[in-house]
Phi, psi and omega in degrees: 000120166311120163286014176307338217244339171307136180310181171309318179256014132308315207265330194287307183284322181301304183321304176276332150306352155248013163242011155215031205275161335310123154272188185244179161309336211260309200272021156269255197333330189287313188267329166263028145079340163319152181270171158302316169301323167299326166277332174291319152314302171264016168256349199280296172331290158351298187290303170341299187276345157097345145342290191218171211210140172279162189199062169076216184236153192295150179285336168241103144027115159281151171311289203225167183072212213239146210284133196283143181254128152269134215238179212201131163255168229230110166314326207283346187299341168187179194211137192240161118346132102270132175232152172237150210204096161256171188300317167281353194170148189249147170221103181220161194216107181279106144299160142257189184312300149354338198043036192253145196263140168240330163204172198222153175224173156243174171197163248172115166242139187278343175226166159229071172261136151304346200254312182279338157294314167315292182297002172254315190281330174293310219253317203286282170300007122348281168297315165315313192303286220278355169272313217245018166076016233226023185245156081198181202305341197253028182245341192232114145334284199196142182271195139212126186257092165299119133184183224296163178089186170276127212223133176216078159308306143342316159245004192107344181259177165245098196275349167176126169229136176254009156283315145296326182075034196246133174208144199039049206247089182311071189350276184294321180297327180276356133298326161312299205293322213278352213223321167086003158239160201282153160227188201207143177242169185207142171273145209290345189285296200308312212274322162327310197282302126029286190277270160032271173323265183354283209236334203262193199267030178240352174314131192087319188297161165272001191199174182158142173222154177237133164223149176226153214230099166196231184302338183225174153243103149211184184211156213250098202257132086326115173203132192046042188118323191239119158304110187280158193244345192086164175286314178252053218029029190251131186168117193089002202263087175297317184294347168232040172277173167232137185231022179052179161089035177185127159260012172299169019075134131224188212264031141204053155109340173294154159228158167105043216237143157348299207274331195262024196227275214253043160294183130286334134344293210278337196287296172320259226293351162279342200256298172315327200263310154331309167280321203079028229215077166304356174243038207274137172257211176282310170331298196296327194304295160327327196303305239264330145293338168254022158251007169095003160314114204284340193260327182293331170317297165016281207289304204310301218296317166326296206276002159284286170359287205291272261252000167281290176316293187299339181273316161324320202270340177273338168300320175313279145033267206222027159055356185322152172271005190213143134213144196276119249217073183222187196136161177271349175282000194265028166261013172253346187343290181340306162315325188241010200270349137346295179284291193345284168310334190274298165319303184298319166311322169288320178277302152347102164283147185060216177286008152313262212340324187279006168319146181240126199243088159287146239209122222207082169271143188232148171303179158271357185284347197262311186279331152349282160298342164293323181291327201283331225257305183312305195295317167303312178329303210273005171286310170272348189214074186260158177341136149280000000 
């Protein structure tokens, strides 16, 4: 069941009850801008409808009147999906409204053909349904699926990932068909910014970007409140500024882009060009630096440059008070936070520069839980 059909300020009080809930009526009204009557009106369905629950009283007391109820929104009223979709492997997590997780799975993909992803992802919620007791379509509300790339949450498609190697690929509908429940697709950095928002370390701010630093660079923007999406599902994508000082190729097709610097891709394949070593991994690459190598120090200290630029060019931007710093690339952070930090300072205008920039590694399981927090999202606030 959809809140769709509920007014605007229905939707406005579910919302801040569920990202700072319990309240009282009074401090909804407070924070939403709502008369007392107005929030009262439009929590008394709500309660009706099984949506949110009075759940007592505040621990201290009012002084005078009549003594404040606190309401709640009740997790157990529905339960959500996340997948996360990576080049090698599905990651998901069955939720509650809440997006507080009740069990997680992996899966190892043997192809990345759409169709053998789909049908993994399909075998993947399943599995999920059937750990939390949770099975056939009507134990799961709605999935949400994170991944790489340009993502049109609107209509469902994956208008491009180039780690899949995907173009035009009517997602959500072939997971709908394939899973018998709805879905909603997200690009996976943005569906981060999410969970983030919710639960993470953007909670409460007025403002905030997550950049994740691994096979791609991008990043997730909050302002006011709200993740943005772009007119066209395009929005963040920090990983194709161009910042020169490279002739790689990156992958989408340009060169001299972040992404073609401070990837992991782009770091390995400078650190092999560095060493004389084709077969040099990432891992080793790290050893070798922390032993003090001069040309692989190098390559990271480069690739701090690009990303001191990029992170300076989001402070610029949009202003934040925070921005965050996660990827599977950030367990070498060390190597380059040095240059990072040097860079944004020097580049950051003004009071930007006071951005507070924290470094925040999260499992995929976190991005996961970004699809189920997307897939809830759209309970209270769905596409127009």
């Amino acid at each position: 069941m959809s809140l769709a059909d509920q007014p605007p300020a229905a939707a406005l009080v579910f919302q801040t009850l569920l990202q700072h809930g319990p309240l009282s009526r009074a401090e909804v009204g407070r924070r939403t801008g709502l008369s007392p009557g107005a929030v009262t009106k439009v929590a008394t369905p709500l309660i009706d409808d099984g949506w949110i629950a009075e759940v007592g009283r505040p621990t201290v007391e009012r002084a005078n009147g009549r003594p404040a109820t606190l309401i709640a929104v009740r997790a157990e009223r529905a339960r959500f999906i996340g997948v996360k979709v990576t080049g090698d492997e599905l990651i998901g997590v069955l939720a509650d409204l809440t997006a507080q997780p009740l069990a997680s799975r992996r899966a190892a993909l043997g192809s990345r053909d759409v169709g053998t992803v789909v049908v993994a992802i399909a075998r993947l919620v399943d599995q999920l349904r059937a750990a939390a007791g949770a099975a056939g379509p009507d134990g799961v509300h709605s999935i949400g699926v994170a991944i790489s790339g340009d993502v049109d949450g609107q209509t469902g498609t994956v208008q491009y990932s180039p780690f899949l190697n995907w173009r035009r690929v009517p997602l959500a509908q072939l997971v709908e068909s394939a899973t018998g429940t709805a879905t909603v697709i997200e690009n996976d950095v943005r569906a981060l910014t999410v969970a983030e928002q919710w639960f993470g370390a953007g909670a409460g701010l007025s403002s905030f970007a997550v950049v994740t630093v691994g096979a791609g660079i991008g990043a997730g923007l909050s302002i006011g409140g709200r993740v943005v999406s772009g007119a066209h599902g395009v929005a963040g994508e920090i990983g194709h500024l161009p910042v020169g000082g490279t002739d790689r190729t990156c992958t989408c097709g340009n060169t001299g882009c972040v992404e073609a610097v401070a990837s992991t891709h782009a770091i390995t394949e400078r650190a092999r060009q560095a060493t004389g070593d084709p077969e040099l991994t990432m891992e080793k690459a790290v050893r070798l630096a922390h032993a003090g190598d001069p040309a692989v120090r190098a390559v990271f200290a480069r690739a701090g440059h690009a990303m001191g630029l990029a992170l300076a060019s989001v402070a610029n931007l949009i202003g934040p008070e925070r921005i965050i710093i996660s990827g599977e690339g950030v367990a070498s952070y060390d190597l380059f936070a040095d240059q990072i930090r040097q860079t944004f300072a020097d580049h950051a205008f003004g009071a930007a520069a006071d951005c507070d920039l924290v470094v925040r590694p999260l499992p995929f399981e976190e991005w996961a839980r970004g699809g189920a927090a997307v897939a809830a999202q759209r309970v209270f606030a769905p596409l127009k």
